[in-house]
Coordinates of C-alpha atoms in Angstrom, one line a residue:
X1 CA 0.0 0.0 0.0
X2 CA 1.2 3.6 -1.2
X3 CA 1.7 5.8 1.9
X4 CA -0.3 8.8 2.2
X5 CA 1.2 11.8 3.1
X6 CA -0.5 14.8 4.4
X7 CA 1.6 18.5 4.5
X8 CA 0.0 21.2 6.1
X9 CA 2.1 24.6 5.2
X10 CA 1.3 27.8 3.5
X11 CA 0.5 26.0 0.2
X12 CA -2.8 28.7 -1.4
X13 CA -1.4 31.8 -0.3
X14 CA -0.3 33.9 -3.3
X15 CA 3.1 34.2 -2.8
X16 CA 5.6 32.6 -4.8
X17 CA 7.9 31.1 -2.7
X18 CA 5.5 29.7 -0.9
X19 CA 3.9 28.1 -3.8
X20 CA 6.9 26.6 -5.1
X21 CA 8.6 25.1 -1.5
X22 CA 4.7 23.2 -1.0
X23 CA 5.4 21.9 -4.7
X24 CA 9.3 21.0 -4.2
X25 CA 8.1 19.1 -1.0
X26 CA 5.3 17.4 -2.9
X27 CA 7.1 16.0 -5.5
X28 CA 10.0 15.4 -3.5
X29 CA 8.0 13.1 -1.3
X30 CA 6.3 11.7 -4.4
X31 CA 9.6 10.5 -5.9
X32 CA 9.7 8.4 -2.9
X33 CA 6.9 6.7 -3.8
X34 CA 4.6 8.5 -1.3
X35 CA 0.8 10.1 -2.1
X36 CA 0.5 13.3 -1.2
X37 CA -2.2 15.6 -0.2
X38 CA -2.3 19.4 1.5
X39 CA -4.4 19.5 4.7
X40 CA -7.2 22.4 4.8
X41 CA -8.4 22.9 8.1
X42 CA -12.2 23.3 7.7
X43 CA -13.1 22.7 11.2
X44 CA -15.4 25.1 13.2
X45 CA -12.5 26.1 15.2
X46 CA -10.3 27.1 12.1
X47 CA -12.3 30.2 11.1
X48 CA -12.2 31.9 14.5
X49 CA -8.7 31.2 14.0
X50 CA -7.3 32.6 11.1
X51 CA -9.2 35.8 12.0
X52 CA -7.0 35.6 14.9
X53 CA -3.6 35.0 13.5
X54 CA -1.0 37.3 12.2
X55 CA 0.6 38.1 9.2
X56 CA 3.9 36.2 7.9
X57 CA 7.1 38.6 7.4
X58 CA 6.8 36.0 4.0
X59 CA 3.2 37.3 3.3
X60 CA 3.8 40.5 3.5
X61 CA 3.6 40.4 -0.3
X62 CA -0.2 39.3 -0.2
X63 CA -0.6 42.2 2.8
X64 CA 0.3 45.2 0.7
X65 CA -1.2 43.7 -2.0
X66 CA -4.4 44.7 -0.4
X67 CA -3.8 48.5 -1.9
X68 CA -2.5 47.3 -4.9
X69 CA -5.9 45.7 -5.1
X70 CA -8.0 48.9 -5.3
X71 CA -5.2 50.7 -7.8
X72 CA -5.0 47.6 -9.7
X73 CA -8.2 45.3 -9.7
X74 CA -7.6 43.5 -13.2
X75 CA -4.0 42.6 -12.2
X76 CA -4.8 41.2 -8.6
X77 CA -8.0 39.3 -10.1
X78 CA -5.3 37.4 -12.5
X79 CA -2.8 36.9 -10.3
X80 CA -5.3 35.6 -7.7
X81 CA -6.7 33.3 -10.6
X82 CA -3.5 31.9 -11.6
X83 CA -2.5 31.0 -8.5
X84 CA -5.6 28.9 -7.9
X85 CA -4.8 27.2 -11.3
X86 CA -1.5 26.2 -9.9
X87 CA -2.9 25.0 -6.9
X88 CA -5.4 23.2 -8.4
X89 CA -3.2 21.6 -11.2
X90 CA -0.5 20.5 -9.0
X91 CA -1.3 21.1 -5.3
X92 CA -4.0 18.6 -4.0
X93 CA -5.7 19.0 -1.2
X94 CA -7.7 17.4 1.5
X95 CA -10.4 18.8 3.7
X96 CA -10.0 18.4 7.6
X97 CA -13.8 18.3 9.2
X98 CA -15.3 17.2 12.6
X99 CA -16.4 14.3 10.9
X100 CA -13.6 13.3 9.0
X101 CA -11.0 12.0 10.6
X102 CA -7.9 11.7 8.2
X103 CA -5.7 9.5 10.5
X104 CA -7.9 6.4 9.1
X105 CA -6.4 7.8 5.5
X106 CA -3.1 8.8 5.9
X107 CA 0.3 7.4 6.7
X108 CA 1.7 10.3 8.4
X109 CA 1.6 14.3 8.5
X110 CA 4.1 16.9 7.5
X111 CA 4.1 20.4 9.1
X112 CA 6.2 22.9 7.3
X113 CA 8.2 24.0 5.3
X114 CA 7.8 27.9 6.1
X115 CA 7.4 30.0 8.9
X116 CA 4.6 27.6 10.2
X117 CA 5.6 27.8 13.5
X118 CA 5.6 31.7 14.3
X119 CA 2.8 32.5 16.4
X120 CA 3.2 35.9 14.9
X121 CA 1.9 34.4 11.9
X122 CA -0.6 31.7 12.8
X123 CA -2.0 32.7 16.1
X124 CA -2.4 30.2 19.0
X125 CA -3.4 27.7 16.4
X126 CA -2.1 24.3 17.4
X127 CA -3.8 23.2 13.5
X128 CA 0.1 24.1 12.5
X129 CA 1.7 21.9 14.7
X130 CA -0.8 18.9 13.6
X131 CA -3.0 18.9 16.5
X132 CA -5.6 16.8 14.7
X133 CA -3.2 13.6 13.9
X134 CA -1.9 10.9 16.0
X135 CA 1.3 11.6 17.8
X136 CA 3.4 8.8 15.7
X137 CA 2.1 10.5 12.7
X138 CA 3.7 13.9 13.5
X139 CA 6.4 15.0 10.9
X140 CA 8.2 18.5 10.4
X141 CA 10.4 19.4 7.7
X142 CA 12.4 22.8 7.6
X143 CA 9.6 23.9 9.9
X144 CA 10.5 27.7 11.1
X145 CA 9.7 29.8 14.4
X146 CA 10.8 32.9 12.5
X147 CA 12.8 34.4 15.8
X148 CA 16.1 33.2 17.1
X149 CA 14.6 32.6 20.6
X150 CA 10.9 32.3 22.0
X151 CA 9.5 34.5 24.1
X152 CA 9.4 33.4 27.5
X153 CA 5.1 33.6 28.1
X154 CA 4.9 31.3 24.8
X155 CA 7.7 28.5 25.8
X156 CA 5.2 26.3 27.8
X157 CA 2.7 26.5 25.0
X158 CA 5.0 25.0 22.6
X159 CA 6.4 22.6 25.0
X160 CA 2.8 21.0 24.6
X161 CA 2.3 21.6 20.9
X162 CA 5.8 20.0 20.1
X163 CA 6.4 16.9 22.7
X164 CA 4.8 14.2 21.2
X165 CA 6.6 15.2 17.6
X166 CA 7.7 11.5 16.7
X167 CA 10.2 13.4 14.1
X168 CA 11.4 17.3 14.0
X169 CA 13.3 19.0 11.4
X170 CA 13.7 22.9 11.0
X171 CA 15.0 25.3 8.8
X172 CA 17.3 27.1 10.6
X173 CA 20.3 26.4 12.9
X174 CA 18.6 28.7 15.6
X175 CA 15.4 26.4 15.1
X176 CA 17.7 23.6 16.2
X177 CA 18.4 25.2 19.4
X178 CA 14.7 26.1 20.2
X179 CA 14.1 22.5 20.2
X180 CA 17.1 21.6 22.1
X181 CA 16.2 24.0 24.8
X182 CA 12.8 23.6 24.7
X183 CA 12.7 19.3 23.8
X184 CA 15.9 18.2 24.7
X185 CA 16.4 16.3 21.8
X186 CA 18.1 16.9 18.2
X187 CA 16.0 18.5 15.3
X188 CA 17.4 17.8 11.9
X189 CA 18.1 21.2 10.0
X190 CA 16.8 20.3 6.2
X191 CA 17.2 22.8 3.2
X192 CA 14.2 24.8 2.0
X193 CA 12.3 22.4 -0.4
X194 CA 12.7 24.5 -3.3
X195 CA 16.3 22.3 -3.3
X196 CA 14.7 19.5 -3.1
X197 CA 14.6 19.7 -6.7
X198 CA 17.2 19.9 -9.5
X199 CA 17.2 22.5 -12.1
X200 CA 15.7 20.0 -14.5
X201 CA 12.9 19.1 -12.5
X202 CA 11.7 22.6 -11.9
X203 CA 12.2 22.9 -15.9
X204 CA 9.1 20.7 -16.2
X205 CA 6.9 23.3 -14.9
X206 CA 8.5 26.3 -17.6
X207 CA 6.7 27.8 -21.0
X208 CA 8.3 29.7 -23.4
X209 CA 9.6 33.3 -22.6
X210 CA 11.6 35.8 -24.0
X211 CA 15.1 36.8 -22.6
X212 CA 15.1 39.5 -20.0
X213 CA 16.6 41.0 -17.3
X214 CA 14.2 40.0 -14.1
X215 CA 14.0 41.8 -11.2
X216 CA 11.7 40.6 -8.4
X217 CA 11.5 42.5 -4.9
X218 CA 9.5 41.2 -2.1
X219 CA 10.8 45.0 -0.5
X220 CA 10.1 47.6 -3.1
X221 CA 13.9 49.5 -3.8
X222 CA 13.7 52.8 -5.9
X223 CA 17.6 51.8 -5.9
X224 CA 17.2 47.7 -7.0
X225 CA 14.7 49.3 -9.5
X226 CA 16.4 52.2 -11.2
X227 CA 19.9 49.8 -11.6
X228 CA 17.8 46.9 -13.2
X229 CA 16.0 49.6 -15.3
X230 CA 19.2 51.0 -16.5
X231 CA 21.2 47.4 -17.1
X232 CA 17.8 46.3 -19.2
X233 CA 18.4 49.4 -21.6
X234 CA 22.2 48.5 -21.5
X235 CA 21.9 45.4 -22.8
X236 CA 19.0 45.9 -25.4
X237 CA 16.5 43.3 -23.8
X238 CA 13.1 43.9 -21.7
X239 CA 12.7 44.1 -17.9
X240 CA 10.3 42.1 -16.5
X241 CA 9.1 43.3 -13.0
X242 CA 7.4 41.2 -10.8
X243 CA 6.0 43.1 -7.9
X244 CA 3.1 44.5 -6.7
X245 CA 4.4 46.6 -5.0
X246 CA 5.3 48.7 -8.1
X247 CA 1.8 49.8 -8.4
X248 CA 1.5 51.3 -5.8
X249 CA 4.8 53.5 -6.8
X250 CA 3.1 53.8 -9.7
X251 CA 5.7 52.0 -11.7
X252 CA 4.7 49.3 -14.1
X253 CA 4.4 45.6 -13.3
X254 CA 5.4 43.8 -16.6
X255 CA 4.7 40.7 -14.8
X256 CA 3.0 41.2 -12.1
X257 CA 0.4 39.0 -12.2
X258 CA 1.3 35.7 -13.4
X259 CA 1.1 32.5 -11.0
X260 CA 4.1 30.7 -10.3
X261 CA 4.6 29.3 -13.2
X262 CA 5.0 32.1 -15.0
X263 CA 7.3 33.4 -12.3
X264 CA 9.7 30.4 -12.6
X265 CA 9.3 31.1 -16.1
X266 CA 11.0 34.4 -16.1
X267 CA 13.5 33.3 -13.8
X268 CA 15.0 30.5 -16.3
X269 CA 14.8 32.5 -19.4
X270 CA 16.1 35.5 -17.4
X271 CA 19.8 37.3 -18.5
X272 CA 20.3 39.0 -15.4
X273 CA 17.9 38.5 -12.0
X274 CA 17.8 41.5 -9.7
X275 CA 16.2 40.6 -6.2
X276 CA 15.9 40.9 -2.7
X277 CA 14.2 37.4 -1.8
X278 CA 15.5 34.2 -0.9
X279 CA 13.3 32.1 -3.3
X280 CA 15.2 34.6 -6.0
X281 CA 18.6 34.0 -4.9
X282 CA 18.0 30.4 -5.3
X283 CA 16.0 29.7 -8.7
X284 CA 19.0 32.5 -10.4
X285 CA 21.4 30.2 -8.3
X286 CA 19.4 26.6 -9.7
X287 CA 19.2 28.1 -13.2
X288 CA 23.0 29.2 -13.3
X289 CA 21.6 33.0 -13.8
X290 CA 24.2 36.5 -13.3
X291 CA 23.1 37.3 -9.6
X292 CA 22.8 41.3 -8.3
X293 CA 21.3 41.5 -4.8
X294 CA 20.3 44.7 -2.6
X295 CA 20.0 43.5 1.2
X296 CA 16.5 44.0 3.0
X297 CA 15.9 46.9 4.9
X298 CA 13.0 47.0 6.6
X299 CA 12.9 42.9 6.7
X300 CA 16.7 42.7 7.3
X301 CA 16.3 40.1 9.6
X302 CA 15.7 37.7 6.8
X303 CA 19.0 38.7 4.8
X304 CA 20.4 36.0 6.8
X305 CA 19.0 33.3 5.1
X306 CA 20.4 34.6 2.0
X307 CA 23.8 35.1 2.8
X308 CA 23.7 31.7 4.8
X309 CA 23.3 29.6 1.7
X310 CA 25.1 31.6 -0.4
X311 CA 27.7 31.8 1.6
X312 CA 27.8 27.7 1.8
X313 CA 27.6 27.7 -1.7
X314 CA 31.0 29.3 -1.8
X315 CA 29.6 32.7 -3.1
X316 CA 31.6 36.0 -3.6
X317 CA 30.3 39.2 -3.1
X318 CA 31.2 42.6 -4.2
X319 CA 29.4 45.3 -3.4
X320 CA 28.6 48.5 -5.8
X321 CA 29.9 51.3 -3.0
X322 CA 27.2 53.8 -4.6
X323 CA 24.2 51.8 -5.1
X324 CA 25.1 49.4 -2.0
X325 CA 24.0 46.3 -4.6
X326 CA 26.2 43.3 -4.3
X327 CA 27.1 40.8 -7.8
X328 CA 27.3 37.8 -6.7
X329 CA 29.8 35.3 -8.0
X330 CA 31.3 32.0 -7.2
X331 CA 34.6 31.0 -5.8
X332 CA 34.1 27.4 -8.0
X333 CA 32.6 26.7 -11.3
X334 CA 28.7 26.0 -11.6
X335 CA 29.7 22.0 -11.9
X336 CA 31.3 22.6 -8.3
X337 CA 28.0 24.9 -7.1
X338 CA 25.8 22.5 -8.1
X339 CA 27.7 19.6 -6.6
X340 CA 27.0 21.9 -3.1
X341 CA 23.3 22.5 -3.8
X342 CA 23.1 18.2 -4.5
X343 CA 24.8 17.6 -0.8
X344 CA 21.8 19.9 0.6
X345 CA 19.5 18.1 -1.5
X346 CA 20.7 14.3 -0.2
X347 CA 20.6 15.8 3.7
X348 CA 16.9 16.9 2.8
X349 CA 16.0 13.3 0.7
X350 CA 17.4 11.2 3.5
X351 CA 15.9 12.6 5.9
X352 CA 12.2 12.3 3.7
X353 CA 13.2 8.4 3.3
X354 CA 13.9 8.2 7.1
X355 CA 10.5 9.2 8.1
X356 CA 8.9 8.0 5.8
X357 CA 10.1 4.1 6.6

């Protein structure tokens, strides 16, 4: 019998990078011979909930999207619409009632990837940390707090949400010590399931596009802007933005409102990638792509994901003294970059095929 996986994470939200990880862990726990669905929690319980809960540092996109809604109605209508395709085409779900219990249909349950675990984000909502599921059926992978420490009012609460975890991995090395503090025991620290995947694999889910420069800001930069504006016209080819944040500089949004498969789209066909975000850094990284990135500033806590993988990836950075924009090179060939990325990728599949024996 095949075994039936269920991964609750931030899978219908429209934001790239959270499309795409809930895909790369799907098909990563596919090739392992696994059926996979995403767990919607339609209890009575869950609406009172999410009216509660936060909003991710990694949805922020989708929050000031909300004013690029009114400016911009035909653009977030598509954008919202394509996502939903993608979801629908490649994300299945499964509905979590009162009266289903889906313990009786599946093997085991995955929380994570993403910030699933930031109360900031999801309330007191023990849904994310698979309250509904038997406690030998409870799996993370490269789950996230989002904060190098926990607050100590909330450290008893997750004591309880995350004892009876027969299997924890997180994202980050301070996740690792939250657990050991908190658990006593070892989490395993996976790679974002984006690398789960090789270049080729993500090439699957790629149409046809013309040859650009791409710049993609989850943080709008008048700087990151102007630079890729000017490089575009340098070298003769289109910029494609995707942001929606431009609209509401009242810049334009070449393309702004395609779903994630138009996203990845742009990002292999792409000359020259300007960005800001981690899921940027690494499809320009997967696709071999020239690299030019402008820390965060308001979000600057999450530059350190960025400069943590690249920096294991043996990147070089030199910096732009005017514009403060770094190009990003490597110390080895792409052969040698890519060997890197497959070492995160086997620490990440083994760890799939441990829990999932």
């Amino acid at each position: 019998m095949k075994n039936r996986v269920g991964i609750v994470t931030f899978h219908n939200h429209e934001n790239y990078g959270a499309a795409l990880q809930a895909f790369g862990l799907c098909r990563a726990l596919e090739t392992l011979g696994a059926e996979v669905c995403f767990v919607r929690d339609k209890r009575a319980k869950a609406a009172v909930a999410e009216q509660e809960a936060g909003v991710s540092p990694d949805l922020k996109y989708d929050k000031v999207a909300v004013v690029a809604k009114k400016m911009m109605q035909r653009y977030m209508d598509l954008r919202k619409k394509e996502f939903q395709r993608f979801v629908e085409n490649y994300l299945p779900e499964a509905d979590l009632t009162e009266e289903r219990d889906l313990n009786q249909e599946f093997s085991c349950f995955v929380a994570g990837s993403d910030q699933v675990w930031n109360f900031e984000i999801t309330g007191a909502d023990p849904f994310w940390f698979l309250d509904f599921a038997e406690p030998q059926k409870r799996i993370s992978y490269a789950a996230s707090f989002g904060m190098e420490e926990l607050p100590e009012k909330t450290r008893e609460w997750y004591y309880e949400q995350l004892k009876d975890f027969a299997q924890i991995s997180v994202r980050e090395a301070s996740g690792a010590g939250i657990i050991q503090e908190l658990l006593g025991r070892e989490a395993q620290i996976c790679p974002d399931p984006t690398l789960l995947l090789t270049a080729k694999e993500w090439a699957e889910l790629v149409h046809d596009s013309k040859e650009a420069v791409v710049l993609y800001m989850t943080e709008f930069d008048s700087q990151l802007y102007k630079i890729a504006q000017e490089r575009a016209k340098a070298l003769g080819c289109q910029l494609v933005c995707i942001s929606s944040m431009l609209s509401i500089q009242g810049l334009s949004s070449q393309a702004g409102g395609c779903g994630p498969q138009e996203w990845l789209s742009c990002f292999y066909h792409a000359k020259e990638v300007y960005t800001n975000s981690f899921h940027g850094t690494v499809f320009a990284v997967l696709f071999h792509k020239d690299l030019y990135i402008k820390p965060l500033q308001k979000l600057a806590k999450r530059n350190n994901r960025i400069q943590n993988l690249l920096d294991t990836l043996g990147a070089v950075w030199k910096e732009d003294s005017q514009t403060k924009i770094f190009q990003i090179s490597f110390l080895q060939n792409w052969d040698v970059v890519d060997e890197k990325i497959s070492e995160l990728r086997k620490v990440g599949m083994n760890y799939l095929k441990k829990v999932l024996s």
